[in-house]
PDB file of N, CA, C and O in Angstrom:
ATOM      1  N   UNK A  55     224.259  70.239   5.428  1.00  0.00           N
ATOM      2  CA  UNK A  55     222.891  70.455   4.977  1.00  0.00           C
ATOM      3  C   UNK A  55     222.223  69.455   3.766  1.00  0.00           C
ATOM      4  O   UNK A  55     222.484  69.540   2.670  1.00  0.00           O
ATOM      5  N   UNK A  56     221.874  68.585   4.353  1.00  0.00           N
ATOM      6  CA  UNK A  56     221.581  67.329   3.437  1.00  0.00           C
ATOM      7  C   UNK A  56     220.421  67.550   2.672  1.00  0.00           C
ATOM      8  O   UNK A  56     219.900  67.353   1.829  1.00  0.00           O
ATOM      9  N   UNK A  57     219.496  68.276   3.803  1.00  0.00           N
ATOM     10  CA  UNK A  57     218.072  68.695   3.327  1.00  0.00           C
ATOM     11  C   UNK A  57     218.039  69.607   2.034  1.00  0.00           C
ATOM     12  O   UNK A  57     217.158  70.103   1.423  1.00  0.00           O
ATOM     13  N   UNK A  58     219.035  70.385   1.998  1.00  0.00           N
ATOM     14  CA  UNK A  58     218.908  71.560   0.837  1.00  0.00           C
ATOM     15  C   UNK A  58     219.330  71.050  -0.785  1.00  0.00           C
ATOM     16  O   UNK A  58     219.883  70.141  -0.780  1.00  0.00           O
ATOM     17  N   UNK A  59     218.097  71.500  -1.413  1.00  0.00           N
ATOM     18  CA  UNK A  59     218.179  70.947  -2.848  1.00  0.00           C
ATOM     19  C   UNK A  59     218.279  72.175  -3.682  1.00  0.00           C
ATOM     20  O   UNK A  59     217.676  73.069  -3.738  1.00  0.00           O
ATOM     21  N   UNK A  60     219.335  71.920  -4.629  1.00  0.00           N
ATOM     22  CA  UNK A  60     219.923  72.860  -5.671  1.00  0.00           C
ATOM     23  C   UNK A  60     218.600  72.678  -6.736  1.00  0.00           C
ATOM     24  O   UNK A  60     218.983  71.740  -7.818  1.00  0.00           O
ATOM     25  N   UNK A  61     217.963  73.762  -6.900  1.00  0.00           N
ATOM     26  CA  UNK A  61     217.205  73.659  -8.146  1.00  0.00           C
ATOM     27  C   UNK A  61     217.634  74.154  -9.244  1.00  0.00           C
ATOM     28  O   UNK A  61     216.950  73.473 -10.510  1.00  0.00           O
ATOM     29  N   UNK A  62     218.866  74.438  -9.671  1.00  0.00           N
ATOM     30  CA  UNK A  62     219.392  74.979 -10.788  1.00  0.00           C
ATOM     31  C   UNK A  62     220.261  73.466 -11.051  1.00  0.00           C
ATOM     32  O   UNK A  62     221.212  73.749 -12.519  1.00  0.00           O
ATOM     33  N   UNK A  63     220.192  72.093 -10.886  1.00  0.00           N
ATOM     34  CA  UNK A  63     221.026  71.115 -10.860  1.00  0.00           C
ATOM     35  C   UNK A  63     219.644  70.262 -11.675  1.00  0.00           C
ATOM     36  O   UNK A  63     218.927  70.216 -11.090  1.00  0.00           O
ATOM     37  N   UNK A  64     220.216  69.844 -12.856  1.00  0.00           N
ATOM     38  CA  UNK A  64     219.098  69.291 -13.797  1.00  0.00           C
ATOM     39  C   UNK A  64     219.688  67.644 -13.718  1.00  0.00           C
ATOM     40  O   UNK A  64     220.615  67.396 -13.924  1.00  0.00           O
ATOM     41  N   UNK A  65     218.536  66.773 -13.965  1.00  0.00           N
ATOM     42  CA  UNK A  65     218.668  65.640 -14.159  1.00  0.00           C
ATOM     43  C   UNK A  65     218.840  65.383 -15.500  1.00  0.00           C
ATOM     44  O   UNK A  65     218.528  66.118 -16.311  1.00  0.00           O
ATOM     45  N   UNK A  66     219.777  64.792 -16.177  1.00  0.00           N
ATOM     46  CA  UNK A  66     219.998  63.923 -17.549  1.00  0.00           C
ATOM     47  C   UNK A  66     218.823  64.104 -18.334  1.00  0.00           C
ATOM     48  O   UNK A  66     218.657  64.422 -19.349  1.00  0.00           O
ATOM     49  N   UNK A  67     217.836  63.437 -17.730  1.00  0.00           N
ATOM     50  CA  UNK A  67     216.145  63.244 -18.464  1.00  0.00           C
ATOM     51  C   UNK A  67     215.720  64.558 -18.429  1.00  0.00           C
ATOM     52  O   UNK A  67     215.339  65.094 -19.890  1.00  0.00           O
ATOM     53  N   UNK A  68     215.689  65.250 -17.362  1.00  0.00           N
ATOM     54  CA  UNK A  68     215.054  66.995 -17.993  1.00  0.00           C
ATOM     55  C   UNK A  68     215.917  67.743 -18.978  1.00  0.00           C
ATOM     56  O   UNK A  68     215.603  68.538 -19.533  1.00  0.00           O
ATOM     57  N   UNK A  69     217.291  67.633 -18.779  1.00  0.00           N
ATOM     58  CA  UNK A  69     218.287  68.207 -19.673  1.00  0.00           C
ATOM     59  C   UNK A  69     218.382  68.004 -21.095  1.00  0.00           C
ATOM     60  O   UNK A  69     217.979  68.727 -21.746  1.00  0.00           O
ATOM     61  N   UNK A  70     218.072  66.783 -21.377  1.00  0.00           N
ATOM     62  CA  UNK A  70     217.608  66.201 -22.544  1.00  0.00           C
ATOM     63  C   UNK A  70     216.326  66.943 -23.179  1.00  0.00           C
ATOM     64  O   UNK A  70     216.290  67.170 -24.158  1.00  0.00           O
ATOM     65  N   UNK A  71     215.172  66.446 -22.248  1.00  0.00           N
ATOM     66  CA  UNK A  71     213.983  67.191 -22.860  1.00  0.00           C
ATOM     67  C   UNK A  71     213.841  68.811 -23.050  1.00  0.00           C
ATOM     68  O   UNK A  71     213.446  69.287 -24.167  1.00  0.00           O
ATOM     69  N   UNK A  72     214.508  69.596 -22.323  1.00  0.00           N
ATOM     70  CA  UNK A  72     214.687  71.147 -22.459  1.00  0.00           C
ATOM     71  C   UNK A  72     215.655  71.220 -23.508  1.00  0.00           C
ATOM     72  O   UNK A  72     215.077  72.036 -24.404  1.00  0.00           O
ATOM     73  N   UNK A  73     216.531  70.520 -23.957  1.00  0.00           N
ATOM     74  CA  UNK A  73     217.306  70.880 -25.196  1.00  0.00           C
ATOM     75  C   UNK A  73     216.700  70.576 -26.521  1.00  0.00           C
ATOM     76  O   UNK A  73     216.945  71.199 -27.524  1.00  0.00           O
ATOM     77  N   UNK A  74     215.651  69.324 -25.991  1.00  0.00           N
ATOM     78  CA  UNK A  74     214.784  69.142 -27.410  1.00  0.00           C
ATOM     79  C   UNK A  74     213.686  69.870 -27.738  1.00  0.00           C
ATOM     80  O   UNK A  74     213.557  70.197 -29.150  1.00  0.00           O
ATOM     81  N   UNK A  75     213.390  70.565 -26.419  1.00  0.00           N
ATOM     82  CA  UNK A  75     212.045  71.366 -26.915  1.00  0.00           C
ATOM     83  C   UNK A  75     213.015  73.078 -26.858  1.00  0.00           C
ATOM     84  O   UNK A  75     211.983  73.816 -27.334  1.00  0.00           O
ATOM     85  N   UNK A  76     213.813  73.242 -26.917  1.00  0.00           N
ATOM     86  CA  UNK A  76     214.688  74.500 -26.883  1.00  0.00           C
ATOM     87  C   UNK A  76     214.700  75.313 -25.792  1.00  0.00           C
ATOM     88  O   UNK A  76     214.804  76.511 -26.030  1.00  0.00           O
ATOM     89  N   UNK A  77     214.411  74.921 -24.600  1.00  0.00           N
ATOM     90  CA  UNK A  77     214.420  75.516 -23.561  1.00  0.00           C
ATOM     91  C   UNK A  77     216.175  75.753 -22.914  1.00  0.00           C
ATOM     92  O   UNK A  77     216.193  76.864 -22.628  1.00  0.00           O
ATOM     93  N   UNK A  78     216.825  74.425 -23.134  1.00  0.00           N
ATOM     94  CA  UNK A  78     217.957  74.800 -22.790  1.00  0.00           C
ATOM     95  C   UNK A  78     219.129  74.644 -23.977  1.00  0.00           C
ATOM     96  O   UNK A  78     219.003  74.156 -25.022  1.00  0.00           O
ATOM     97  N   UNK A  79     220.076  75.252 -23.505  1.00  0.00           N
ATOM     98  CA  UNK A  79     221.128  74.898 -24.591  1.00  0.00           C
ATOM     99  C   UNK A  79     222.711  74.845 -23.900  1.00  0.00           C
ATOM    100  O   UNK A  79     223.175  75.772 -22.854  1.00  0.00           O
ATOM    101  N   UNK A  80     223.522  74.284 -24.438  1.00  0.00           N
ATOM    102  CA  UNK A  80     225.181  74.393 -23.685  1.00  0.00           C
ATOM    103  C   UNK A  80     225.683  74.945 -24.855  1.00  0.00           C
ATOM    104  O   UNK A  80     225.937  74.970 -26.031  1.00  0.00           O
ATOM    105  N   UNK A  81     226.520  76.279 -24.046  1.00  0.00           N
ATOM    106  CA  UNK A  81     227.214  77.131 -24.974  1.00  0.00           C
ATOM    107  C   UNK A  81     228.398  77.197 -24.401  1.00  0.00           C
ATOM    108  O   UNK A  81     228.842  76.450 -23.475  1.00  0.00           O
ATOM    109  N   UNK A  82     229.527  77.954 -24.841  1.00  0.00           N
ATOM    110  CA  UNK A  82     230.882  78.395 -24.139  1.00  0.00           C
ATOM    111  C   UNK A  82     230.472  78.967 -23.136  1.00  0.00           C
ATOM    112  O   UNK A  82     231.490  78.864 -22.070  1.00  0.00           O
ATOM    113  N   UNK A  83     229.563  79.435 -22.776  1.00  0.00           N
ATOM    114  CA  UNK A  83     229.374  80.016 -21.036  1.00  0.00           C
ATOM    115  C   UNK A  83     228.728  79.181 -20.399  1.00  0.00           C
ATOM    116  O   UNK A  83     228.683  79.127 -18.898  1.00  0.00           O
ATOM    117  N   UNK A  84     228.313  77.879 -20.913  1.00  0.00           N
ATOM    118  CA  UNK A  84     227.738  76.637 -19.830  1.00  0.00           C
ATOM    119  C   UNK A  84     226.462  76.474 -20.147  1.00  0.00           C
ATOM    120  O   UNK A  84     225.900  76.654 -21.268  1.00  0.00           O
ATOM    121  N   UNK A  85     225.836  76.095 -19.275  1.00  0.00           N
ATOM    122  CA  UNK A  85     224.169  75.835 -19.321  1.00  0.00           C
ATOM    123  C   UNK A  85     223.273  76.980 -19.499  1.00  0.00           C
ATOM    124  O   UNK A  85     223.545  78.011 -18.692  1.00  0.00           O
ATOM    125  N   UNK A  86     222.712  77.088 -20.593  1.00  0.00           N
ATOM    126  CA  UNK A  86     221.559  78.500 -20.629  1.00  0.00           C
ATOM    127  C   UNK A  86     220.476  77.949 -20.913  1.00  0.00           C
ATOM    128  O   UNK A  86     220.068  77.145 -21.525  1.00  0.00           O
ATOM    129  N   UNK A  87     219.565  79.177 -20.320  1.00  0.00           N
ATOM    130  CA  UNK A  87     217.988  78.571 -20.557  1.00  0.00           C
ATOM    131  C   UNK A  87     217.488  80.067 -21.214  1.00  0.00           C
ATOM    132  O   UNK A  87     217.731  81.361 -20.984  1.00  0.00           O
ATOM    133  N   UNK A  88     216.291  79.500 -21.881  1.00  0.00           N
ATOM    134  CA  UNK A  88     215.803  80.952 -22.763  1.00  0.00           C
ATOM    135  C   UNK A  88     214.567  81.332 -21.905  1.00  0.00           C
ATOM    136  O   UNK A  88     213.720  80.607 -21.604  1.00  0.00           O
ATOM    137  N   UNK A  89     214.697  82.644 -21.756  1.00  0.00           N
ATOM    138  CA  UNK A  89     213.532  83.453 -20.990  1.00  0.00           C
ATOM    139  C   UNK A  89     212.054  83.068 -22.119  1.00  0.00           C
ATOM    140  O   UNK A  89     212.210  83.672 -23.039  1.00  0.00           O
ATOM    141  N   UNK A  90     211.053  82.732 -21.486  1.00  0.00           N
ATOM    142  CA  UNK A  90     209.876  82.782 -21.898  1.00  0.00           C
ATOM    143  C   UNK A  90     208.881  84.025 -22.177  1.00  0.00           C
ATOM    144  O   UNK A  90     208.174  84.096 -22.993  1.00  0.00           O
ATOM    145  N   UNK A  91     209.410  85.255 -21.750  1.00  0.00           N
ATOM    146  CA  UNK A  91     208.960  86.595 -22.050  1.00  0.00           C
ATOM    147  C   UNK A  91     209.679  86.975 -22.867  1.00  0.00           C
ATOM    148  O   UNK A  91     208.917  87.622 -24.098  1.00  0.00           O
ATOM    149  N   UNK A  92     210.983  87.223 -22.873  1.00  0.00           N
ATOM    150  CA  UNK A  92     211.696  88.077 -23.413  1.00  0.00           C
ATOM    151  C   UNK A  92     212.374  87.378 -24.789  1.00  0.00           C
ATOM    152  O   UNK A  92     212.642  87.797 -25.608  1.00  0.00           O
ATOM    153  N   UNK A  93     212.504  86.061 -24.398  1.00  0.00           N
ATOM    154  CA  UNK A  93     213.474  85.072 -25.612  1.00  0.00           C
ATOM    155  C   UNK A  93     214.934  85.312 -25.582  1.00  0.00           C
ATOM    156  O   UNK A  93     215.274  84.675 -26.445  1.00  0.00           O
ATOM    157  N   UNK A  94     215.274  86.132 -24.831  1.00  0.00           N
ATOM    158  CA  UNK A  94     216.857  85.939 -24.556  1.00  0.00           C
ATOM    159  C   UNK A  94     217.557  84.939 -23.810  1.00  0.00           C
ATOM    160  O   UNK A  94     216.706  84.194 -22.976  1.00  0.00           O
ATOM    161  N   UNK A  95     218.635  84.460 -24.261  1.00  0.00           N
ATOM    162  CA  UNK A  95     219.232  83.265 -23.361  1.00  0.00           C
ATOM    163  C   UNK A  95     220.130  83.985 -22.477  1.00  0.00           C
ATOM    164  O   UNK A  95     221.121  84.635 -22.294  1.00  0.00           O
ATOM    165  N   UNK A  96     220.113  83.477 -20.974  1.00  0.00           N
ATOM    166  CA  UNK A  96     220.782  83.530 -19.892  1.00  0.00           C
ATOM    167  C   UNK A  96     221.688  82.335 -19.492  1.00  0.00           C
ATOM    168  O   UNK A  96     220.973  81.283 -19.282  1.00  0.00           O
ATOM    169  N   UNK A  97     222.420  82.306 -18.529  1.00  0.00           N
ATOM    170  CA  UNK A  97     223.227  81.339 -17.453  1.00  0.00           C
ATOM    171  C   UNK A  97     222.196  81.021 -16.741  1.00  0.00           C
ATOM    172  O   UNK A  97     221.465  81.684 -16.042  1.00  0.00           O
ATOM    173  N   UNK A  98     222.150  79.616 -16.619  1.00  0.00           N
ATOM    174  CA  UNK A  98     220.875  78.956 -15.778  1.00  0.00           C
ATOM    175  C   UNK A  98     221.595  79.179 -14.339  1.00  0.00           C
ATOM    176  O   UNK A  98     222.018  77.907 -13.897  1.00  0.00           O
ATOM    177  N   UNK A  99     221.340  80.278 -13.888  1.00  0.00           N
ATOM    178  CA  UNK A  99     221.895  80.194 -12.283  1.00  0.00           C
ATOM    179  C   UNK A  99     221.165  80.975 -11.455  1.00  0.00           C
ATOM    180  O   UNK A  99     220.271  81.809 -12.244  1.00  0.00           O
ATOM    181  N   UNK A 100     221.339  81.331 -10.361  1.00  0.00           N
ATOM    182  CA  UNK A 100     220.454  82.207  -9.514  1.00  0.00           C
ATOM    183  C   UNK A 100     220.977  83.384  -9.639  1.00  0.00           C
ATOM    184  O   UNK A 100     219.763  84.347  -9.036  1.00  0.00           O
ATOM    185  N   UNK A 101     221.688  84.177 -10.512  1.00  0.00           N
ATOM    186  CA  UNK A 101     221.924  85.528 -10.767  1.00  0.00           C
ATOM    187  C   UNK A 101     221.033  85.873 -11.759  1.00  0.00           C
ATOM    188  O   UNK A 101     220.404  87.317 -11.960  1.00  0.00           O
ATOM    189  N   UNK A 102     220.208  85.163 -12.448  1.00  0.00           N
ATOM    190  CA  UNK A 102     219.175  85.551 -13.769  1.00  0.00           C
ATOM    191  C   UNK A 102     217.956  84.811 -13.439  1.00  0.00           C
ATOM    192  O   UNK A 102     217.017  85.232 -14.091  1.00  0.00           O
ATOM    193  N   UNK A 103     217.925  83.847 -13.056  1.00  0.00           N
ATOM    194  CA  UNK A 103     216.623  82.952 -12.786  1.00  0.00           C
ATOM    195  C   UNK A 103     215.915  82.916 -11.535  1.00  0.00           C
ATOM    196  O   UNK A 103     217.090  82.564 -10.503  1.00  0.00           O
ATOM    197  N   UNK A 104     214.998  82.961 -10.867  1.00  0.00           N
ATOM    198  CA  UNK A 104     214.625  83.260  -9.572  1.00  0.00           C
ATOM    199  C   UNK A 104     214.089  81.566  -9.391  1.00  0.00           C
ATOM    200  O   UNK A 104     212.918  80.888 -10.126  1.00  0.00           O
ATOM    201  N   UNK A 105     214.330  81.042  -8.099  1.00  0.00           N
ATOM    202  CA  UNK A 105     213.549  79.752  -7.708  1.00  0.00           C
ATOM    203  C   UNK A 105     212.456  80.041  -6.859  1.00  0.00           C
ATOM    204  O   UNK A 105     212.644  81.329  -5.848  1.00  0.00           O
ATOM    205  N   UNK A 106     211.715  78.840  -6.662  1.00  0.00           N
ATOM    206  CA  UNK A 106     210.767  79.140  -5.625  1.00  0.00           C
ATOM    207  C   UNK A 106     210.486  77.881  -5.396  1.00  0.00           C
ATOM    208  O   UNK A 106     210.833  76.623  -5.769  1.00  0.00           O
ATOM    209  N   UNK A 107     209.705  77.563  -4.161  1.00  0.00           N
ATOM    210  CA  UNK A 107     209.227  76.603  -3.154  1.00  0.00           C
ATOM    211  C   UNK A 107     207.811  76.175  -3.817  1.00  0.00           C
ATOM    212  O   UNK A 107     207.029  76.817  -3.158  1.00  0.00           O
ATOM    213  N   UNK A 108     207.544  74.814  -3.922  1.00  0.00           N
ATOM    214  CA  UNK A 108     206.147  74.324  -3.956  1.00  0.00           C
ATOM    215  C   UNK A 108     205.725  73.661  -3.092  1.00  0.00           C
ATOM    216  O   UNK A 108     206.200  72.326  -2.940  1.00  0.00           O
ATOM    217  N   UNK A 109     205.212  74.090  -2.056  1.00  0.00           N
ATOM    218  CA  UNK A 109     204.745  73.310  -0.730  1.00  0.00           C
ATOM    219  C   UNK A 109     204.011  72.180  -0.983  1.00  0.00           C
ATOM    220  O   UNK A 109     204.221  71.072  -0.444  1.00  0.00           O
ATOM    221  N   UNK A 110     202.864  72.211  -2.183  1.00  0.00           N
ATOM    222  CA  UNK A 110     201.924  70.987  -2.008  1.00  0.00           C
ATOM    223  C   UNK A 110     202.768  69.726  -2.754  1.00  0.00           C
ATOM    224  O   UNK A 110     202.659  68.684  -2.483  1.00  0.00           O
ATOM    225  N   UNK A 111     204.052  70.182  -3.818  1.00  0.00           N
ATOM    226  CA  UNK A 111     204.519  69.040  -3.760  1.00  0.00           C
ATOM    227  C   UNK A 111     205.955  68.940  -3.405  1.00  0.00           C
ATOM    228  O   UNK A 111     206.805  67.942  -3.894  1.00  0.00           O
ATOM    229  N   UNK A 112     206.346  69.745  -2.266  1.00  0.00           N
ATOM    230  CA  UNK A 112     207.431  69.697  -1.586  1.00  0.00           C
ATOM    231  C   UNK A 112     208.775  69.819  -2.309  1.00  0.00           C
ATOM    232  O   UNK A 112     209.847  68.775  -2.009  1.00  0.00           O
ATOM    233  N   UNK A 113     209.100  70.561  -3.435  1.00  0.00           N
ATOM    234  CA  UNK A 113     210.085  70.480  -4.160  1.00  0.00           C
ATOM    235  C   UNK A 113     210.360  72.187  -4.808  1.00  0.00           C
ATOM    236  O   UNK A 113     209.632  73.048  -4.592  1.00  0.00           O
ATOM    237  N   UNK A 114     211.672  72.399  -4.942  1.00  0.00           N
ATOM    238  CA  UNK A 114     212.122  73.583  -5.381  1.00  0.00           C
ATOM    239  C   UNK A 114     211.988  73.831  -6.881  1.00  0.00           C
ATOM    240  O   UNK A 114     212.375  72.242  -7.825  1.00  0.00           O
ATOM    241  N   UNK A 115     211.563  74.881  -7.570  1.00  0.00           N
ATOM    242  CA  UNK A 115     211.579  74.974  -8.918  1.00  0.00           C
ATOM    243  C   UNK A 115     212.098  76.247  -9.551  1.00  0.00           C
ATOM    244  O   UNK A 115     212.149  77.289  -8.769  1.00  0.00           O
ATOM    245  N   UNK A 116     212.374  76.149 -10.917  1.00  0.00           N
ATOM    246  CA  UNK A 116     212.984  77.670 -11.456  1.00  0.00           C
ATOM    247  C   UNK A 116     211.853  78.139 -12.171  1.00  0.00           C
ATOM    248  O   UNK A 116     211.225  77.763 -12.807  1.00  0.00           O
ATOM    249  N   UNK A 117     212.026  79.789 -11.724  1.00  0.00           N
ATOM    250  CA  UNK A 117     210.801  80.219 -12.816  1.00  0.00           C
ATOM    251  C   UNK A 117     211.241  80.229 -14.103  1.00  0.00           C
ATOM    252  O   UNK A 117     212.317  80.118 -14.541  1.00  0.00           O
ATOM    253  N   UNK A 118     210.130  80.640 -15.271  1.00  0.00           N
ATOM    254  CA  UNK A 118     210.426  80.018 -16.747  1.00  0.00           C
ATOM    255  C   UNK A 118     211.255  81.551 -17.279  1.00  0.00           C
ATOM    256  O   UNK A 118     211.847  81.693 -18.072  1.00  0.00           O
ATOM    257  N   UNK A 119     210.668  82.612 -16.564  1.00  0.00           N
ATOM    258  CA  UNK A 119     211.019  84.314 -16.885  1.00  0.00           C
ATOM    259  C   UNK A 119     212.214  84.580 -16.173  1.00  0.00           C
ATOM    260  O   UNK A 119     212.515  84.108 -14.956  1.00  0.00           O
ATOM    261  N   UNK A 120     213.090  85.457 -16.996  1.00  0.00           N
ATOM    262  CA  UNK A 120     214.428  85.753 -15.916  1.00  0.00           C
ATOM    263  C   UNK A 120     214.020  86.838 -15.115  1.00  0.00           C
ATOM    264  O   UNK A 120     212.868  87.243 -14.911  1.00  0.00           O
ATOM    265  N   UNK A 121     214.788  87.291 -14.219  1.00  0.00           N
ATOM    266  CA  UNK A 121     214.460  87.789 -13.076  1.00  0.00           C
ATOM    267  C   UNK A 121     214.112  89.325 -13.469  1.00  0.00           C
ATOM    268  O   UNK A 121     213.338  90.141 -12.824  1.00  0.00           O
ATOM    269  N   UNK A 122     214.805  89.701 -14.691  1.00  0.00           N
ATOM    270  CA  UNK A 122     214.449  91.022 -14.763  1.00  0.00           C
ATOM    271  C   UNK A 122     212.912  91.366 -15.590  1.00  0.00           C
ATOM    272  O   UNK A 122     212.281  92.234 -15.530  1.00  0.00           O
ATOM    273  N   UNK A 123     212.467  90.004 -16.199  1.00  0.00           N
ATOM    274  CA  UNK A 123     211.015  90.060 -17.028  1.00  0.00           C
ATOM    275  C   UNK A 123     210.232  89.774 -15.590  1.00  0.00           C
ATOM    276  O   UNK A 123     209.078  90.369 -15.778  1.00  0.00           O
ATOM    277  N   UNK A 124     210.478  89.139 -14.253  1.00  0.00           N
ATOM    278  CA  UNK A 124     209.475  89.037 -13.459  1.00  0.00           C
ATOM    279  C   UNK A 124     209.509  90.340 -12.554  1.00  0.00           C
ATOM    280  O   UNK A 124     208.312  91.012 -12.305  1.00  0.00           O
ATOM    281  N   UNK A 125     210.367  91.213 -12.742  1.00  0.00           N
ATOM    282  CA  UNK A 125     210.525  92.355 -11.978  1.00  0.00           C
ATOM    283  C   UNK A 125     209.529  93.616 -12.776  1.00  0.00           C
ATOM    284  O   UNK A 125     208.824  94.187 -12.116  1.00  0.00           O
ATOM    285  N   UNK A 126     209.708  93.398 -14.122  1.00  0.00           N
ATOM    286  CA  UNK A 126     208.909  94.306 -15.163  1.00  0.00           C
ATOM    287  C   UNK A 126     207.315  93.963 -14.974  1.00  0.00           C
ATOM    288  O   UNK A 126     206.491  94.787 -14.534  1.00  0.00           O
ATOM    289  N   UNK A 127     206.703  92.553 -14.930  1.00  0.00           N
ATOM    290  CA  UNK A 127     205.946  92.239 -14.849  1.00  0.00           C
ATOM    291  C   UNK A 127     205.313  92.500 -13.279  1.00  0.00           C
ATOM    292  O   UNK A 127     203.761  93.222 -13.146  1.00  0.00           O
ATOM    293  N   UNK A 128     206.014  92.571 -12.330  1.00  0.00           N
ATOM    294  CA  UNK A 128     205.545  92.999 -11.181  1.00  0.00           C
ATOM    295  C   UNK A 128     205.349  94.411 -10.827  1.00  0.00           C
ATOM    296  O   UNK A 128     204.262  94.584 -10.372  1.00  0.00           O
ATOM    297  N   UNK A 129     205.821  95.216 -11.540  1.00  0.00           N
ATOM    298  CA  UNK A 129     205.764  96.433 -11.611  1.00  0.00           C
ATOM    299  C   UNK A 129     204.610  97.019 -12.197  1.00  0.00           C
ATOM    300  O   UNK A 129     203.941  97.991 -12.068  1.00  0.00           O
ATOM    301  N   UNK A 130     204.456  96.328 -13.280  1.00  0.00           N
ATOM    302  CA  UNK A 130     203.301  96.505 -14.507  1.00  0.00           C
ATOM    303  C   UNK A 130     202.265  96.169 -13.785  1.00  0.00           C
ATOM    304  O   UNK A 130     201.009  96.804 -13.564  1.00  0.00           O
ATOM    305  N   UNK A 131     202.255  95.180 -12.527  1.00  0.00           N
ATOM    306  CA  UNK A 131     200.840  94.901 -12.001  1.00  0.00           C
ATOM    307  C   UNK A 131     200.528  95.473 -10.951  1.00  0.00           C
ATOM    308  O   UNK A 131     199.664  96.416 -10.599  1.00  0.00           O
ATOM    309  N   UNK A 132     201.876  96.176 -10.104  1.00  0.00           N
ATOM    310  CA  UNK A 132     201.203  97.127  -9.422  1.00  0.00           C
ATOM    311  C   UNK A 132     200.925  98.840  -9.864  1.00  0.00           C
ATOM    312  O   UNK A 132     199.795  99.351  -9.248  1.00  0.00           O
ATOM    313  N   UNK A 133     201.289  98.950 -11.076  1.00  0.00           N
ATOM    314  CA  UNK A 133     200.625 100.239 -11.590  1.00  0.00           C
ATOM    315  C   UNK A 133     199.175 100.118 -12.006  1.00  0.00           C
ATOM    316  O   UNK A 133     198.324 101.285 -11.969  1.00  0.00           O
ATOM    317  N   UNK A 134     198.812  99.002 -12.215  1.00  0.00           N
ATOM    318  CA  UNK A 134     197.350  99.045 -12.984  1.00  0.00           C
ATOM    319  C   UNK A 134     196.309  98.675 -11.688  1.00  0.00           C
ATOM    320  O   UNK A 134     195.166  99.307 -11.736  1.00  0.00           O
ATOM    321  N   UNK A 135     196.785  98.738 -10.263  1.00  0.00           N
ATOM    322  CA  UNK A 135     195.988  98.581  -9.168  1.00  0.00           C
ATOM    323  C   UNK A 135     195.418 100.191  -9.038  1.00  0.00           C
ATOM    324  O   UNK A 135     195.913 101.135  -9.150  1.00  0.00           O
ATOM    325  N   UNK A 136     194.473 100.275  -8.329  1.00  0.00           N
ATOM    326  CA  UNK A 136     193.454 101.313  -8.419  1.00  0.00           C
ATOM    327  C   UNK A 136     194.098 102.261  -6.957  1.00  0.00           C
ATOM    328  O   UNK A 136     194.593 101.474  -5.942  1.00  0.00           O
TER     329      UNK A 136
END
């Protein structure tokens, strides 16, 4: 499967930018990412963060918020509908 791209693998440049801005950190658990909604740190993998595909740019990306915050936001959105 040479066409499959893992969005959880970062380039050195992206990792350096993320660490400088406080998005990523390297801890004893490995590479961690800060959720933009709750502010908690979670390991940067598919267990905690959801990837998605951008068709116009033809690439995969990882959401900025953790899966728990995405689920909560989605449920709140459904409750607000008439």
